[in-house]
């Protein structure tokens, strides 16, 4: 019998990060510099041989429009095909609420519960990390991407 786990994907920047969680505790970490559209099918093929995936989690933005779209379409398809629930939360959960690059000098920032854009002259390095313990209360079944296209026009 395969070990039951939850999978968390952060595919907003390179490298993509994937965490395997058992009873909400991180037991395995996978990172890849490859394009998510190329590597996700291979990673999940291998994961399904090793584990029984019970829940899927991901960072649904803001971040790279294409990366969010690829992650969402892949995970949503897997969710439907394998009947695995899909959950999402915003990227700020994974970077200690730091600014996230939008375009030019614009960055996404989270003030209270609202995501806005702000011009920053000095861009801090954005580092996303997998939590050691997954707080299920931070995630929602509303897993649609946060594309945040409004930042481009500002």
JSON list of C-alpha atoms in Angstrom, two decimals:
[
{"chain": "A", "resi": 1, "resn": "UNK", "atom": "CA", "xyz": [0.00, 0.00, 0.00]},
{"chain": "A", "resi": 2, "resn": "UNK", "atom": "CA", "xyz": [1.27, 3.44, -0.93]},
{"chain": "A", "resi": 3, "resn": "UNK", "atom": "CA", "xyz": [1.83, 6.18, 1.65]},
{"chain": "A", "resi": 4, "resn": "UNK", "atom": "CA", "xyz": [-0.95, 8.82, 1.58]},
{"chain": "A", "resi": 5, "resn": "UNK", "atom": "CA", "xyz": [0.39, 12.33, 1.00]},
{"chain": "A", "resi": 6, "resn": "UNK", "atom": "CA", "xyz": [-0.54, 15.85, -0.05]},
{"chain": "A", "resi": 7, "resn": "UNK", "atom": "CA", "xyz": [1.43, 17.71, -2.72]},
{"chain": "A", "resi": 8, "resn": "UNK", "atom": "CA", "xyz": [2.24, 21.43, -2.70]},
{"chain": "A", "resi": 9, "resn": "UNK", "atom": "CA", "xyz": [3.50, 23.15, -5.86]},
{"chain": "A", "resi": 10, "resn": "UNK", "atom": "CA", "xyz": [5.14, 26.58, -6.08]},
{"chain": "A", "resi": 11, "resn": "UNK", "atom": "CA", "xyz": [5.71, 27.28, -9.79]},
{"chain": "A", "resi": 12, "resn": "UNK", "atom": "CA", "xyz": [5.80, 31.09, -9.81]},
{"chain": "A", "resi": 13, "resn": "UNK", "atom": "CA", "xyz": [9.54, 31.47, -10.47]},
{"chain": "A", "resi": 14, "resn": "UNK", "atom": "CA", "xyz": [12.49, 29.25, -11.21]},
{"chain": "A", "resi": 15, "resn": "UNK", "atom": "CA", "xyz": [13.23, 26.88, -9.63]},
{"chain": "A", "resi": 16, "resn": "UNK", "atom": "CA", "xyz": [9.80, 25.35, -9.22]},
{"chain": "A", "resi": 17, "resn": "UNK", "atom": "CA", "xyz": [9.38, 23.77, -5.81]},
{"chain": "A", "resi": 18, "resn": "UNK", "atom": "CA", "xyz": [7.31, 20.77, -4.95]},
{"chain": "A", "resi": 19, "resn": "UNK", "atom": "CA", "xyz": [6.71, 19.53, -1.41]},
{"chain": "A", "resi": 20, "resn": "UNK", "atom": "CA", "xyz": [5.39, 16.15, -0.35]},
{"chain": "A", "resi": 21, "resn": "UNK", "atom": "CA", "xyz": [3.49, 16.29, 2.95]},
{"chain": "A", "resi": 22, "resn": "UNK", "atom": "CA", "xyz": [2.44, 13.44, 5.22]},
{"chain": "A", "resi": 23, "resn": "UNK", "atom": "CA", "xyz": [0.02, 14.42, 8.01]},
{"chain": "A", "resi": 24, "resn": "UNK", "atom": "CA", "xyz": [0.76, 18.08, 7.09]},
{"chain": "A", "resi": 25, "resn": "UNK", "atom": "CA", "xyz": [4.54, 17.63, 7.65]},
{"chain": "A", "resi": 26, "resn": "UNK", "atom": "CA", "xyz": [7.07, 18.09, 4.84]},
{"chain": "A", "resi": 27, "resn": "UNK", "atom": "CA", "xyz": [8.73, 14.72, 4.10]},
{"chain": "A", "resi": 28, "resn": "UNK", "atom": "CA", "xyz": [10.22, 15.32, 0.64]},
{"chain": "A", "resi": 29, "resn": "UNK", "atom": "CA", "xyz": [11.28, 18.35, -1.40]},
{"chain": "A", "resi": 30, "resn": "UNK", "atom": "CA", "xyz": [11.81, 18.46, -5.16]},
{"chain": "A", "resi": 31, "resn": "UNK", "atom": "CA", "xyz": [13.22, 21.46, -7.05]},
{"chain": "A", "resi": 32, "resn": "UNK", "atom": "CA", "xyz": [13.69, 21.89, -10.78]},
{"chain": "A", "resi": 33, "resn": "UNK", "atom": "CA", "xyz": [15.05, 24.63, -13.02]},
{"chain": "A", "resi": 34, "resn": "UNK", "atom": "CA", "xyz": [13.23, 23.10, -16.01]},
{"chain": "A", "resi": 35, "resn": "UNK", "atom": "CA", "xyz": [10.08, 24.61, -17.49]},
{"chain": "A", "resi": 36, "resn": "UNK", "atom": "CA", "xyz": [7.04, 23.57, -15.49]},
{"chain": "A", "resi": 37, "resn": "UNK", "atom": "CA", "xyz": [5.25, 22.49, -18.69]},
{"chain": "A", "resi": 38, "resn": "UNK", "atom": "CA", "xyz": [8.08, 20.02, -19.35]},
{"chain": "A", "resi": 39, "resn": "UNK", "atom": "CA", "xyz": [8.80, 18.75, -15.85]},
{"chain": "A", "resi": 40, "resn": "UNK", "atom": "CA", "xyz": [5.39, 18.59, -14.11]},
{"chain": "A", "resi": 41, "resn": "UNK", "atom": "CA", "xyz": [4.11, 15.54, -16.03]},
{"chain": "A", "resi": 42, "resn": "UNK", "atom": "CA", "xyz": [7.35, 13.67, -15.26]},
{"chain": "A", "resi": 43, "resn": "UNK", "atom": "CA", "xyz": [7.40, 14.64, -11.58]},
{"chain": "A", "resi": 44, "resn": "UNK", "atom": "CA", "xyz": [3.78, 13.64, -11.04]},
{"chain": "A", "resi": 45, "resn": "UNK", "atom": "CA", "xyz": [4.23, 10.38, -12.93]},
{"chain": "A", "resi": 46, "resn": "UNK", "atom": "CA", "xyz": [7.03, 9.48, -10.51]},
{"chain": "A", "resi": 47, "resn": "UNK", "atom": "CA", "xyz": [5.13, 10.74, -7.46]},
{"chain": "A", "resi": 48, "resn": "UNK", "atom": "CA", "xyz": [2.07, 8.64, -8.32]},
{"chain": "A", "resi": 49, "resn": "UNK", "atom": "CA", "xyz": [4.24, 5.51, -8.46]},
{"chain": "A", "resi": 50, "resn": "UNK", "atom": "CA", "xyz": [5.59, 6.26, -4.98]},
{"chain": "A", "resi": 51, "resn": "UNK", "atom": "CA", "xyz": [2.60, 7.81, -3.16]},
{"chain": "A", "resi": 52, "resn": "UNK", "atom": "CA", "xyz": [-1.17, 7.98, -3.08]},
{"chain": "A", "resi": 53, "resn": "UNK", "atom": "CA", "xyz": [-1.91, 11.67, -3.56]},
{"chain": "A", "resi": 54, "resn": "UNK", "atom": "CA", "xyz": [-4.87, 12.78, -1.42]},
{"chain": "A", "resi": 55, "resn": "UNK", "atom": "CA", "xyz": [-4.83, 16.58, -1.90]},
{"chain": "A", "resi": 56, "resn": "UNK", "atom": "CA", "xyz": [-3.18, 19.09, -4.24]},
{"chain": "A", "resi": 57, "resn": "UNK", "atom": "CA", "xyz": [-2.10, 22.57, -3.14]},
{"chain": "A", "resi": 58, "resn": "UNK", "atom": "CA", "xyz": [-0.49, 25.40, -5.10]},
{"chain": "A", "resi": 59, "resn": "UNK", "atom": "CA", "xyz": [0.45, 29.07, -5.08]},
{"chain": "A", "resi": 60, "resn": "UNK", "atom": "CA", "xyz": [-2.07, 30.67, -7.42]},
{"chain": "A", "resi": 61, "resn": "UNK", "atom": "CA", "xyz": [-0.32, 34.03, -7.82]},
{"chain": "A", "resi": 62, "resn": "UNK", "atom": "CA", "xyz": [0.57, 36.73, -8.22]},
{"chain": "A", "resi": 63, "resn": "UNK", "atom": "CA", "xyz": [3.64, 35.98, -10.28]},
{"chain": "A", "resi": 64, "resn": "UNK", "atom": "CA", "xyz": [4.51, 34.85, -13.78]},
{"chain": "A", "resi": 65, "resn": "UNK", "atom": "CA", "xyz": [1.27, 34.77, -15.80]},
{"chain": "A", "resi": 66, "resn": "UNK", "atom": "CA", "xyz": [2.41, 31.79, -17.87]},
{"chain": "A", "resi": 67, "resn": "UNK", "atom": "CA", "xyz": [3.75, 29.84, -14.88]},
{"chain": "A", "resi": 68, "resn": "UNK", "atom": "CA", "xyz": [0.48, 30.29, -12.99]},
{"chain": "A", "resi": 69, "resn": "UNK", "atom": "CA", "xyz": [-1.54, 29.24, -16.03]},
{"chain": "A", "resi": 70, "resn": "UNK", "atom": "CA", "xyz": [0.55, 26.09, -16.62]},
{"chain": "A", "resi": 71, "resn": "UNK", "atom": "CA", "xyz": [0.41, 25.08, -12.94]},
{"chain": "A", "resi": 72, "resn": "UNK", "atom": "CA", "xyz": [-3.34, 25.66, -12.74]},
{"chain": "A", "resi": 73, "resn": "UNK", "atom": "CA", "xyz": [-4.24, 23.82, -15.94]},
{"chain": "A", "resi": 74, "resn": "UNK", "atom": "CA", "xyz": [-1.99, 20.89, -15.03]},
{"chain": "A", "resi": 75, "resn": "UNK", "atom": "CA", "xyz": [-3.21, 20.58, -11.43]},
{"chain": "A", "resi": 76, "resn": "UNK", "atom": "CA", "xyz": [-6.86, 21.19, -12.30]},
{"chain": "A", "resi": 77, "resn": "UNK", "atom": "CA", "xyz": [-6.69, 18.48, -14.97]},
{"chain": "A", "resi": 78, "resn": "UNK", "atom": "CA", "xyz": [-5.06, 16.06, -12.52]},
{"chain": "A", "resi": 79, "resn": "UNK", "atom": "CA", "xyz": [-7.66, 17.00, -9.91]},
{"chain": "A", "resi": 80, "resn": "UNK", "atom": "CA", "xyz": [-10.52, 16.18, -12.27]},
{"chain": "A", "resi": 81, "resn": "UNK", "atom": "CA", "xyz": [-8.99, 13.02, -13.76]},
{"chain": "A", "resi": 82, "resn": "UNK", "atom": "CA", "xyz": [-7.92, 11.49, -10.45]},
{"chain": "A", "resi": 83, "resn": "UNK", "atom": "CA", "xyz": [-10.66, 13.00, -8.27]},
{"chain": "A", "resi": 84, "resn": "UNK", "atom": "CA", "xyz": [-8.13, 14.75, -6.01]},
{"chain": "A", "resi": 85, "resn": "UNK", "atom": "CA", "xyz": [-9.24, 18.00, -4.33]},
{"chain": "A", "resi": 86, "resn": "UNK", "atom": "CA", "xyz": [-7.32, 21.12, -5.40]},
{"chain": "A", "resi": 87, "resn": "UNK", "atom": "CA", "xyz": [-6.61, 24.01, -3.00]},
{"chain": "A", "resi": 88, "resn": "UNK", "atom": "CA", "xyz": [-4.79, 27.31, -3.45]},
{"chain": "A", "resi": 89, "resn": "UNK", "atom": "CA", "xyz": [-3.44, 30.29, -1.60]},
{"chain": "A", "resi": 90, "resn": "UNK", "atom": "CA", "xyz": [-1.61, 33.40, -2.70]},
{"chain": "A", "resi": 91, "resn": "UNK", "atom": "CA", "xyz": [2.15, 33.47, -3.12]},
{"chain": "A", "resi": 92, "resn": "UNK", "atom": "CA", "xyz": [2.69, 35.74, -0.12]},
{"chain": "A", "resi": 93, "resn": "UNK", "atom": "CA", "xyz": [2.18, 32.70, 2.14]},
{"chain": "A", "resi": 94, "resn": "UNK", "atom": "CA", "xyz": [5.44, 31.30, 0.76]},
{"chain": "A", "resi": 95, "resn": "UNK", "atom": "CA", "xyz": [7.71, 34.39, 0.90]},
{"chain": "A", "resi": 96, "resn": "UNK", "atom": "CA", "xyz": [6.99, 35.88, 4.34]},
{"chain": "A", "resi": 97, "resn": "UNK", "atom": "CA", "xyz": [4.68, 38.46, 2.76]},
{"chain": "A", "resi": 98, "resn": "UNK", "atom": "CA", "xyz": [7.49, 40.08, 0.74]},
{"chain": "A", "resi": 99, "resn": "UNK", "atom": "CA", "xyz": [7.01, 42.05, -2.51]},
{"chain": "A", "resi": 100, "resn": "UNK", "atom": "CA", "xyz": [6.65, 40.03, -5.72]},
{"chain": "A", "resi": 101, "resn": "UNK", "atom": "CA", "xyz": [7.88, 41.39, -9.06]},
{"chain": "A", "resi": 102, "resn": "UNK", "atom": "CA", "xyz": [5.15, 42.49, -11.45]},
{"chain": "A", "resi": 103, "resn": "UNK", "atom": "CA", "xyz": [6.62, 44.48, -14.36]},
{"chain": "A", "resi": 104, "resn": "UNK", "atom": "CA", "xyz": [9.30, 47.13, -14.53]},
{"chain": "A", "resi": 105, "resn": "UNK", "atom": "CA", "xyz": [9.62, 48.65, -11.06]},
{"chain": "A", "resi": 106, "resn": "UNK", "atom": "CA", "xyz": [6.11, 47.60, -10.09]},
{"chain": "A", "resi": 107, "resn": "UNK", "atom": "CA", "xyz": [5.76, 44.91, -7.45]},
{"chain": "A", "resi": 108, "resn": "UNK", "atom": "CA", "xyz": [2.79, 43.16, -5.93]},
{"chain": "A", "resi": 109, "resn": "UNK", "atom": "CA", "xyz": [2.42, 43.78, -2.21]},
{"chain": "A", "resi": 110, "resn": "UNK", "atom": "CA", "xyz": [-0.15, 42.49, 0.24]},
{"chain": "A", "resi": 111, "resn": "UNK", "atom": "CA", "xyz": [-1.59, 45.07, 2.62]},
{"chain": "A", "resi": 112, "resn": "UNK", "atom": "CA", "xyz": [-3.99, 43.52, 5.12]},
{"chain": "A", "resi": 113, "resn": "UNK", "atom": "CA", "xyz": [-5.88, 41.11, 2.86]},
{"chain": "A", "resi": 114, "resn": "UNK", "atom": "CA", "xyz": [-5.63, 43.19, -0.32]},
{"chain": "A", "resi": 115, "resn": "UNK", "atom": "CA", "xyz": [-3.08, 42.66, -3.09]},
{"chain": "A", "resi": 116, "resn": "UNK", "atom": "CA", "xyz": [-1.95, 45.92, -4.71]},
{"chain": "A", "resi": 117, "resn": "UNK", "atom": "CA", "xyz": [0.88, 47.10, -6.93]},
{"chain": "A", "resi": 118, "resn": "UNK", "atom": "CA", "xyz": [3.56, 49.44, -5.64]},
{"chain": "A", "resi": 119, "resn": "UNK", "atom": "CA", "xyz": [6.55, 51.04, -7.34]},
{"chain": "A", "resi": 120, "resn": "UNK", "atom": "CA", "xyz": [9.82, 50.00, -5.68]},
{"chain": "A", "resi": 121, "resn": "UNK", "atom": "CA", "xyz": [13.14, 51.53, -6.73]},
{"chain": "A", "resi": 122, "resn": "UNK", "atom": "CA", "xyz": [15.15, 48.69, -5.20]},
{"chain": "A", "resi": 123, "resn": "UNK", "atom": "CA", "xyz": [13.70, 45.26, -5.86]},
{"chain": "A", "resi": 124, "resn": "UNK", "atom": "CA", "xyz": [14.22, 42.76, -3.06]},
{"chain": "A", "resi": 125, "resn": "UNK", "atom": "CA", "xyz": [15.10, 39.21, -4.06]},
{"chain": "A", "resi": 126, "resn": "UNK", "atom": "CA", "xyz": [11.99, 37.06, -3.96]},
{"chain": "A", "resi": 127, "resn": "UNK", "atom": "CA", "xyz": [12.53, 33.69, -2.33]},
{"chain": "A", "resi": 128, "resn": "UNK", "atom": "CA", "xyz": [9.64, 31.28, -2.06]},
{"chain": "A", "resi": 129, "resn": "UNK", "atom": "CA", "xyz": [9.96, 28.42, 0.39]},
{"chain": "A", "resi": 130, "resn": "UNK", "atom": "CA", "xyz": [7.98, 25.32, 1.24]},
{"chain": "A", "resi": 131, "resn": "UNK", "atom": "CA", "xyz": [6.64, 25.42, 4.80]},
{"chain": "A", "resi": 132, "resn": "UNK", "atom": "CA", "xyz": [7.76, 22.61, 7.12]},
{"chain": "A", "resi": 133, "resn": "UNK", "atom": "CA", "xyz": [4.15, 22.20, 8.23]},
{"chain": "A", "resi": 134, "resn": "UNK", "atom": "CA", "xyz": [1.23, 22.86, 5.90]},
{"chain": "A", "resi": 135, "resn": "UNK", "atom": "CA", "xyz": [-1.46, 25.03, 7.49]},
{"chain": "A", "resi": 136, "resn": "UNK", "atom": "CA", "xyz": [-4.61, 23.84, 5.71]},
{"chain": "A", "resi": 137, "resn": "UNK", "atom": "CA", "xyz": [-6.53, 26.87, 7.01]},
{"chain": "A", "resi": 138, "resn": "UNK", "atom": "CA", "xyz": [-4.45, 29.13, 4.73]},
{"chain": "A", "resi": 139, "resn": "UNK", "atom": "CA", "xyz": [-5.82, 27.44, 1.59]},
{"chain": "A", "resi": 140, "resn": "UNK", "atom": "CA", "xyz": [-9.13, 27.74, -0.23]},
{"chain": "A", "resi": 141, "resn": "UNK", "atom": "CA", "xyz": [-11.07, 25.49, -2.59]},
{"chain": "A", "resi": 142, "resn": "UNK", "atom": "CA", "xyz": [-11.35, 28.57, -4.82]},
{"chain": "A", "resi": 143, "resn": "UNK", "atom": "CA", "xyz": [-8.22, 27.58, -6.72]},
{"chain": "A", "resi": 144, "resn": "UNK", "atom": "CA", "xyz": [-8.59, 29.89, -9.72]},
{"chain": "A", "resi": 145, "resn": "UNK", "atom": "CA", "xyz": [-5.39, 31.75, -10.62]},
{"chain": "A", "resi": 146, "resn": "UNK", "atom": "CA", "xyz": [-4.70, 35.29, -9.43]},
{"chain": "A", "resi": 147, "resn": "UNK", "atom": "CA", "xyz": [-3.52, 36.66, -12.75]},
{"chain": "A", "resi": 148, "resn": "UNK", "atom": "CA", "xyz": [-3.45, 40.28, -11.54]},
{"chain": "A", "resi": 149, "resn": "UNK", "atom": "CA", "xyz": [-3.21, 41.65, -15.10]},
{"chain": "A", "resi": 150, "resn": "UNK", "atom": "CA", "xyz": [-4.08, 45.15, -13.85]},
{"chain": "A", "resi": 151, "resn": "UNK", "atom": "CA", "xyz": [-0.45, 45.76, -12.91]},
{"chain": "A", "resi": 152, "resn": "UNK", "atom": "CA", "xyz": [0.63, 45.88, -16.55]},
{"chain": "A", "resi": 153, "resn": "UNK", "atom": "CA", "xyz": [-1.55, 48.88, -17.36]},
{"chain": "A", "resi": 154, "resn": "UNK", "atom": "CA", "xyz": [-0.43, 51.01, -14.42]}
]
